[in-house]
Short mmCIF file of C-alpha atoms in Angstrom, two decimals:
data_model
loop_
_atom_site.label_atom_id
_atom_site.label_comp_id
_atom_site.label_asym_id
_atom_site.label_seq_id
_atom_site.Cartn_x
_atom_site.Cartn_y
_atom_site.Cartn_z
CA MET A 7 105.40 -12.06 87.64
CA GLN A 8 101.76 -12.03 87.21
CA SER A 9 99.61 -13.30 84.48
CA PRO A 10 97.13 -10.54 82.76
CA VAL A 11 93.42 -11.48 83.06
CA ASN A 12 91.86 -13.15 79.78
CA LYS A 13 88.44 -11.34 79.16
CA GLN A 14 85.74 -13.99 79.13
CA ALA A 15 83.31 -12.82 76.51
CA GLY A 16 79.62 -14.53 75.62
CA GLN A 17 80.35 -16.15 79.86
CA ALA A 18 76.99 -14.83 81.03
CA LEU A 19 75.21 -15.30 77.38
CA VAL A 20 76.31 -19.23 77.47
CA GLU A 21 75.45 -19.27 81.77
CA SER A 22 72.00 -17.90 80.74
CA VAL A 23 71.66 -20.19 78.05
CA VAL A 24 72.39 -23.44 80.21
CA GLY A 25 69.72 -22.37 82.71
CA LEU A 26 67.01 -21.77 79.90
CA THR A 27 67.18 -24.47 78.26
CA TYR A 28 67.89 -26.45 81.44
CA VAL A 29 66.37 -25.45 84.48
CA VAL A 30 63.50 -22.93 83.26
CA ILE A 31 62.23 -23.78 79.63
CA PRO A 32 61.05 -27.99 81.23
CA LEU A 33 60.10 -25.87 84.67
CA LEU A 34 57.27 -24.36 81.96
CA ILE A 35 56.93 -26.88 80.33
CA ILE A 36 56.30 -29.05 83.20
CA LEU A 37 54.83 -27.30 86.40
CA PRO A 38 51.51 -26.83 84.15
CA PHE A 39 51.54 -30.59 84.45
CA MET A 40 52.53 -30.72 87.26
CA ALA A 41 49.53 -28.55 89.05
CA LYS A 42 46.63 -30.15 87.19
CA ILE A 43 47.73 -32.94 89.03
CA GLY A 44 47.33 -32.72 91.43
CA GLY A 45 43.54 -30.86 90.89
CA VAL A 46 42.37 -34.62 89.43
CA GLN A 47 43.62 -35.13 93.56
CA HIS A 48 41.08 -32.70 94.41
CA LYS A 49 37.91 -34.11 92.72
CA ALA A 50 38.84 -37.66 93.40
CA GLN A 51 38.94 -36.51 96.79
CA GLN A 52 35.68 -34.60 96.41
CA ALA A 53 34.30 -37.88 94.27
CA SER A 54 35.83 -40.34 97.05
CA HIS A 55 33.53 -38.43 99.61
CA TYR A 56 30.32 -37.69 97.67
CA SER A 57 30.11 -40.99 97.22
CA ALA A 58 30.46 -42.32 101.31
CA TRP A 59 28.37 -39.58 102.24
CA GLU A 60 25.83 -39.96 99.52
CA ARG A 61 24.64 -42.94 102.24
CA THR A 62 23.39 -41.34 104.60
CA VAL A 63 20.67 -39.99 102.81
CA TRP A 64 20.30 -42.35 99.85
CA LYS A 65 19.98 -46.40 101.33
CA GLU A 66 21.35 -49.25 98.93
CA ARG A 67 19.13 -51.16 99.75
CA ARG A 68 15.41 -51.66 102.31
CA PRO A 69 15.61 -51.58 105.70
CA SER A 70 14.42 -53.82 108.42
CA LYS A 71 10.73 -53.30 109.47
CA LEU A 72 9.97 -50.75 106.84
CA PRO A 73 6.10 -50.82 107.44
CA ARG A 74 4.56 -52.61 103.81
CA ARG A 75 1.89 -49.94 102.49
CA SER A 76 0.56 -46.99 100.64
CA GLY A 77 2.47 -43.09 100.80
CA LEU A 78 5.94 -43.82 101.50
CA TYR A 79 9.25 -42.44 100.21
CA LEU A 80 12.41 -44.06 100.74
CA ALA A 81 15.42 -43.11 99.73
CA GLN A 82 16.94 -46.15 97.34
CA LYS A 83 19.42 -45.27 95.17
CA SER A 84 22.34 -48.18 93.17
CA GLU A 85 26.22 -47.60 93.54
CA GLN A 86 26.32 -47.55 89.93
CA ASP A 87 24.36 -44.76 90.37
CA THR A 88 25.91 -42.75 92.33
CA ALA A 89 28.89 -43.47 90.36
CA LYS A 90 27.30 -42.09 87.53
CA GLN A 91 27.32 -38.61 89.09
CA ILE A 92 30.86 -38.77 89.77
CA PRO A 93 31.55 -36.64 86.45
CA TRP A 94 28.70 -34.40 85.90
CA ARG A 95 28.94 -33.44 89.73
CA PHE A 96 32.78 -33.01 89.65
CA TYR A 97 34.37 -33.44 86.45
CA GLN A 98 32.02 -31.30 84.08
CA ASN A 99 33.14 -27.51 83.38
CA ASP A 100 32.28 -24.64 85.17
CA GLY A 101 28.66 -23.13 85.24
CA ASN A 102 26.52 -26.12 84.71
CA LYS A 103 23.51 -26.52 86.37
CA LEU A 104 23.34 -30.12 88.56
CA THR A 105 20.47 -31.96 88.39
CA SER A 106 19.75 -35.82 89.34
CA ARG A 107 18.82 -36.26 85.15
CA ASN A 108 20.68 -34.84 82.98
CA SER A 109 18.66 -34.47 79.56
CA SER A 110 22.16 -33.56 78.30
CA GLN A 111 25.22 -36.42 76.36
CA TRP A 112 27.97 -36.39 78.56
CA ASP A 113 31.52 -36.42 76.41
CA TRP A 114 35.64 -36.78 78.42
CA ASN A 115 36.26 -34.71 75.23
CA LYS A 116 33.71 -31.75 75.15
CA SER A 117 31.89 -31.63 79.05
CA VAL A 118 35.54 -32.19 81.28
CA HIS A 119 36.68 -28.94 83.18
CA PRO A 120 39.78 -27.71 81.58
CA ILE A 121 42.04 -28.41 85.07
CA LEU A 122 41.17 -31.63 82.64
CA ARG A 123 42.86 -31.69 79.74
CA HIS A 124 46.31 -30.74 78.84
CA GLN A 125 48.61 -31.63 75.95
CA THR A 126 49.67 -34.74 76.32
CA GLN A 127 51.01 -35.62 73.04
CA GLN A 128 52.99 -33.67 70.63
CA ASN A 129 51.83 -31.13 67.80
CA GLN A 130 48.40 -32.39 69.06
CA SER A 131 45.68 -30.44 70.86
CA ALA A 132 44.46 -30.74 74.67
CA ASP A 133 43.63 -34.44 75.69
CA THR A 134 41.20 -35.27 78.70
CA LEU A 135 43.79 -36.34 81.13
CA LEU A 136 42.75 -38.69 82.28
CA LYS A 137 42.93 -42.33 80.81
CA SER A 138 39.47 -44.47 79.36
CA ASN A 139 39.95 -47.76 81.44
CA GLN A 140 39.18 -49.79 77.97
CA GLN A 141 41.73 -49.92 75.45
CA THR A 142 38.75 -48.28 72.25
CA PRO A 143 37.68 -45.57 74.44
CA ALA A 144 34.04 -44.89 75.28
CA ASN A 145 33.81 -41.14 75.20
CA THR A 146 29.80 -41.08 76.51
CA ASN A 147 29.86 -42.99 78.89
CA VAL A 148 29.90 -41.43 82.16
CA LEU A 149 32.18 -44.79 83.95
CA ASP A 150 35.19 -44.76 81.45
CA ARG A 151 37.69 -42.70 83.05
CA PHE A 152 38.03 -42.96 86.39
CA THR A 153 37.36 -46.84 88.17
CA ARG A 154 35.47 -47.12 91.87
CA SER A 155 34.98 -49.45 94.89
CA HIS A 156 32.28 -48.99 97.59
CA SER A 157 31.82 -51.15 100.36
CA GLY A 158 29.05 -51.57 103.62
CA GLY A 159 31.18 -53.64 106.63
CA ARG A 160 30.32 -53.41 109.75
CA LEU A 161 32.47 -50.52 112.06
CA PRO A 162 35.49 -52.24 113.43
CA GLY A 163 37.13 -51.71 116.73
CA ALA A 164 35.79 -51.93 120.11
CA VAL A 165 32.58 -49.29 119.44
CA GLY A 166 31.43 -51.26 117.14
CA SER A 167 31.62 -54.57 118.64
CA ALA A 168 29.81 -52.73 121.86
CA VAL A 169 26.65 -51.44 119.48
CA GLY A 170 25.92 -55.00 117.63
CA ARG A 171 26.59 -56.40 121.20
CA ALA A 172 23.60 -53.82 122.45
CA VAL A 173 22.12 -53.95 119.24
CA GLY A 174 22.04 -57.67 119.82
CA LEU A 175 20.99 -58.10 123.82
CA LEU A 176 17.32 -55.92 122.28
CA SER A 177 17.34 -58.52 119.72
CA PHE A 178 14.56 -60.69 121.51
CA THR A 179 12.21 -57.71 121.13
CA GLY A 180 12.37 -57.53 117.56
CA PHE A 181 14.45 -55.00 117.16
CA SER A 182 16.96 -54.30 114.45
CA LEU A 183 18.97 -51.58 113.36
CA GLU A 184 21.62 -52.29 109.69
CA ARG A 185 24.86 -52.40 111.15
CA ASP A 186 26.84 -52.75 108.13
CA GLN A 187 26.70 -49.15 107.19
CA PHE A 188 30.35 -48.32 107.71
CA TYR A 189 31.31 -47.46 104.14
CA ARG A 190 34.83 -47.67 102.62
CA THR A 191 34.84 -46.08 98.99
CA SER A 192 37.46 -45.93 97.00
CA ILE A 193 37.95 -43.65 93.25
CA SER A 194 40.45 -43.88 90.98
CA SER A 195 41.53 -42.48 87.37
CA ASN A 196 44.66 -43.56 85.75
CA ILE A 197 46.94 -40.56 83.92
CA GLN A 198 47.75 -39.93 81.06
CA ASN A 199 51.82 -40.31 80.11
CA LEU A 200 53.73 -36.71 78.99
CA TYR A 201 54.91 -36.92 75.19
CA LEU A 202 58.98 -36.06 77.28
CA ALA A 203 60.87 -38.32 78.55
CA PRO A 204 61.29 -39.16 81.27
CA PHE A 205 57.54 -38.51 81.96
CA ASP A 206 56.26 -40.48 79.10
CA ASN A 207 56.66 -43.72 81.03
CA LEU A 208 55.15 -42.36 84.57
CA ASN A 209 51.75 -44.46 84.71
CA LEU A 210 50.79 -42.55 87.51
CA ASN A 211 47.87 -43.53 89.43
CA ILE A 212 45.72 -41.03 91.88
CA SER A 213 43.32 -42.66 93.88
CA SER A 214 41.07 -40.89 96.39
CA ASN A 215 39.73 -44.09 99.83
CA SER A 216 36.79 -42.63 102.02
CA ALA A 217 35.53 -43.41 105.18
CA LEU A 218 32.38 -42.81 106.77
CA LEU A 219 29.36 -44.49 109.02
CA ALA A 220 25.87 -43.57 107.54
CA SER A 221 24.07 -44.43 110.63
CA GLY A 222 21.29 -47.34 109.93
CA TRP A 223 18.70 -45.51 111.58
CA ASN A 224 16.92 -43.64 109.38
CA ALA A 225 14.05 -44.82 108.49
CA ALA A 226 11.07 -43.55 105.58
CA GLY A 227 8.94 -41.99 107.40
CA PRO A 228 6.63 -41.61 110.42
CA TYR A 229 5.00 -45.19 110.76
CA HIS A 230 9.10 -47.20 109.80
CA VAL A 231 9.71 -45.38 112.66
CA LYS A 232 7.08 -46.28 114.65
CA ASN A 233 7.39 -50.07 113.69
CA ARG A 234 11.26 -49.67 115.22
CA VAL A 235 10.66 -48.37 118.27
CA LYS A 236 7.07 -50.76 118.94
CA ARG A 237 8.56 -53.25 119.94
CA LEU A 238 11.27 -51.27 122.34
CA VAL A 239 8.44 -49.97 124.51
CA LEU A 240 8.11 -52.66 127.49
CA THR A 241 4.55 -51.17 127.65
CA ASN A 242 3.76 -52.89 124.45
CA TYR A 243 3.25 -55.81 125.76
CA MET A 244 0.60 -55.03 128.07
CA ASP A 245 -1.42 -54.00 125.35
CA VAL A 246 -3.92 -56.83 125.60
CA SER A 247 -7.82 -57.49 125.55
CA VAL A 248 -7.21 -58.46 128.85
CA ILE A 249 -5.34 -55.78 130.65
CA ARG A 250 -7.74 -53.82 128.29
CA THR A 251 -10.80 -54.50 130.09
CA ALA A 252 -9.87 -54.31 133.62
CA GLN A 253 -8.80 -49.97 132.42
CA SER A 254 -12.20 -49.85 130.60
CA LEU A 255 -13.93 -51.69 134.39
CA LEU A 256 -11.53 -49.44 136.29
CA GLY A 257 -12.69 -46.51 134.63
CA ILE A 258 -16.17 -47.04 136.53
CA ILE A 259 -14.54 -45.49 139.69
CA PRO A 260 -14.60 -42.04 139.63
CA PHE A 261 -11.33 -41.44 140.22
CA GLY A 262 -10.17 -44.43 137.81
CA LYS A 263 -11.34 -42.25 134.75
CA GLU A 264 -7.92 -41.49 133.55
CA LEU A 265 -7.37 -45.51 133.63
CA ARG A 266 -9.76 -46.09 130.64
CA PRO A 267 -8.03 -47.72 127.62
CA SER A 268 -8.78 -44.33 125.69
CA ARG A 269 -6.97 -41.81 127.95
CA LEU A 270 -4.22 -44.01 129.46
CA LYS A 271 -2.66 -46.27 125.98
CA LEU A 272 -0.09 -48.68 127.01
CA GLY A 273 2.60 -48.87 124.15
CA TYR A 274 1.12 -46.24 122.37
CA VAL A 275 4.41 -44.64 119.29
CA ASP A 276 3.45 -41.09 118.00
CA PRO A 277 6.34 -40.43 115.86
CA ASP A 278 5.11 -37.27 114.26
CA ILE A 279 4.92 -35.90 118.56
CA LEU A 280 6.29 -32.17 118.87
CA PRO A 281 7.43 -30.00 122.39
CA THR A 282 4.22 -27.42 122.70
CA ASN A 283 6.08 -25.59 122.43
CA ARG A 284 7.47 -26.55 118.76
CA LEU A 285 3.76 -25.75 117.91
CA CYS A 286 3.51 -22.06 119.03
CA THR A 287 3.03 -19.89 115.13
CA TYR A 288 6.35 -17.80 115.36
CA GLY A 289 7.38 -14.36 115.77
CA THR A 290 4.66 -13.97 118.47
CA THR A 291 4.66 -13.86 122.13
CA ASN A 292 6.13 -16.62 124.62
CA CYS A 293 7.60 -17.62 120.35
CA GLY A 294 10.17 -15.65 119.05
CA GLY A 295 8.19 -12.64 118.80
#
């Protein structure tokens, strides 16, 4: 004998309530938070790459063989000055002009991009996700919400050893290059905990590392180039008074005019000289026209 089927009134409603309570609503709360964590990670990656790439343009200290004369410009910037540019370049609101000299005051509560702000406390407005490095936040300190490390060392591995030996072999000429130009940078930030359990004890730390070999050859103008390469020109060691006198005597002979010191300049270095095809007026015949 078959038992009668009982109608389960309200079953779909109960399932919907359970699904909304334990799945949908938590996801609606957590997904925006996790998306902004991804934004923080992306900003950290950009900042670490920037810190490393800046060393291809700005030197940290005076390079070797830099001549002491007027008219030279050395692009030099300390690690701290580079770090102070990070919030303005990567954490601030959209639509602001980037400049190396900021006239306005930075504020971690007002200046940061919306992707770096979220409601982390119940019944409060959105706050900056990046946690302060101090017990009492210093919102006007551009270095308050992230930490950074920066180090320059020798290129690791077989390539670094080969370069070191090559430069070492040339050291007897007085030639030298900076060999500590393999820069490692790291940007790290602590994230505010969310007020909902179990996310109130996450204590997340977002970090990004970058490494770059910034060529030690970068020179501060043509005079610096000349100082560095002149000793590598072997005929430079023949540029002495005895040989110049011999050149002058040989220049008296009709077929020896090209040997005169004014014509045959031993050890002569001109870092600004250009190929003939680069000296033409662009757009004319045989010059891009």
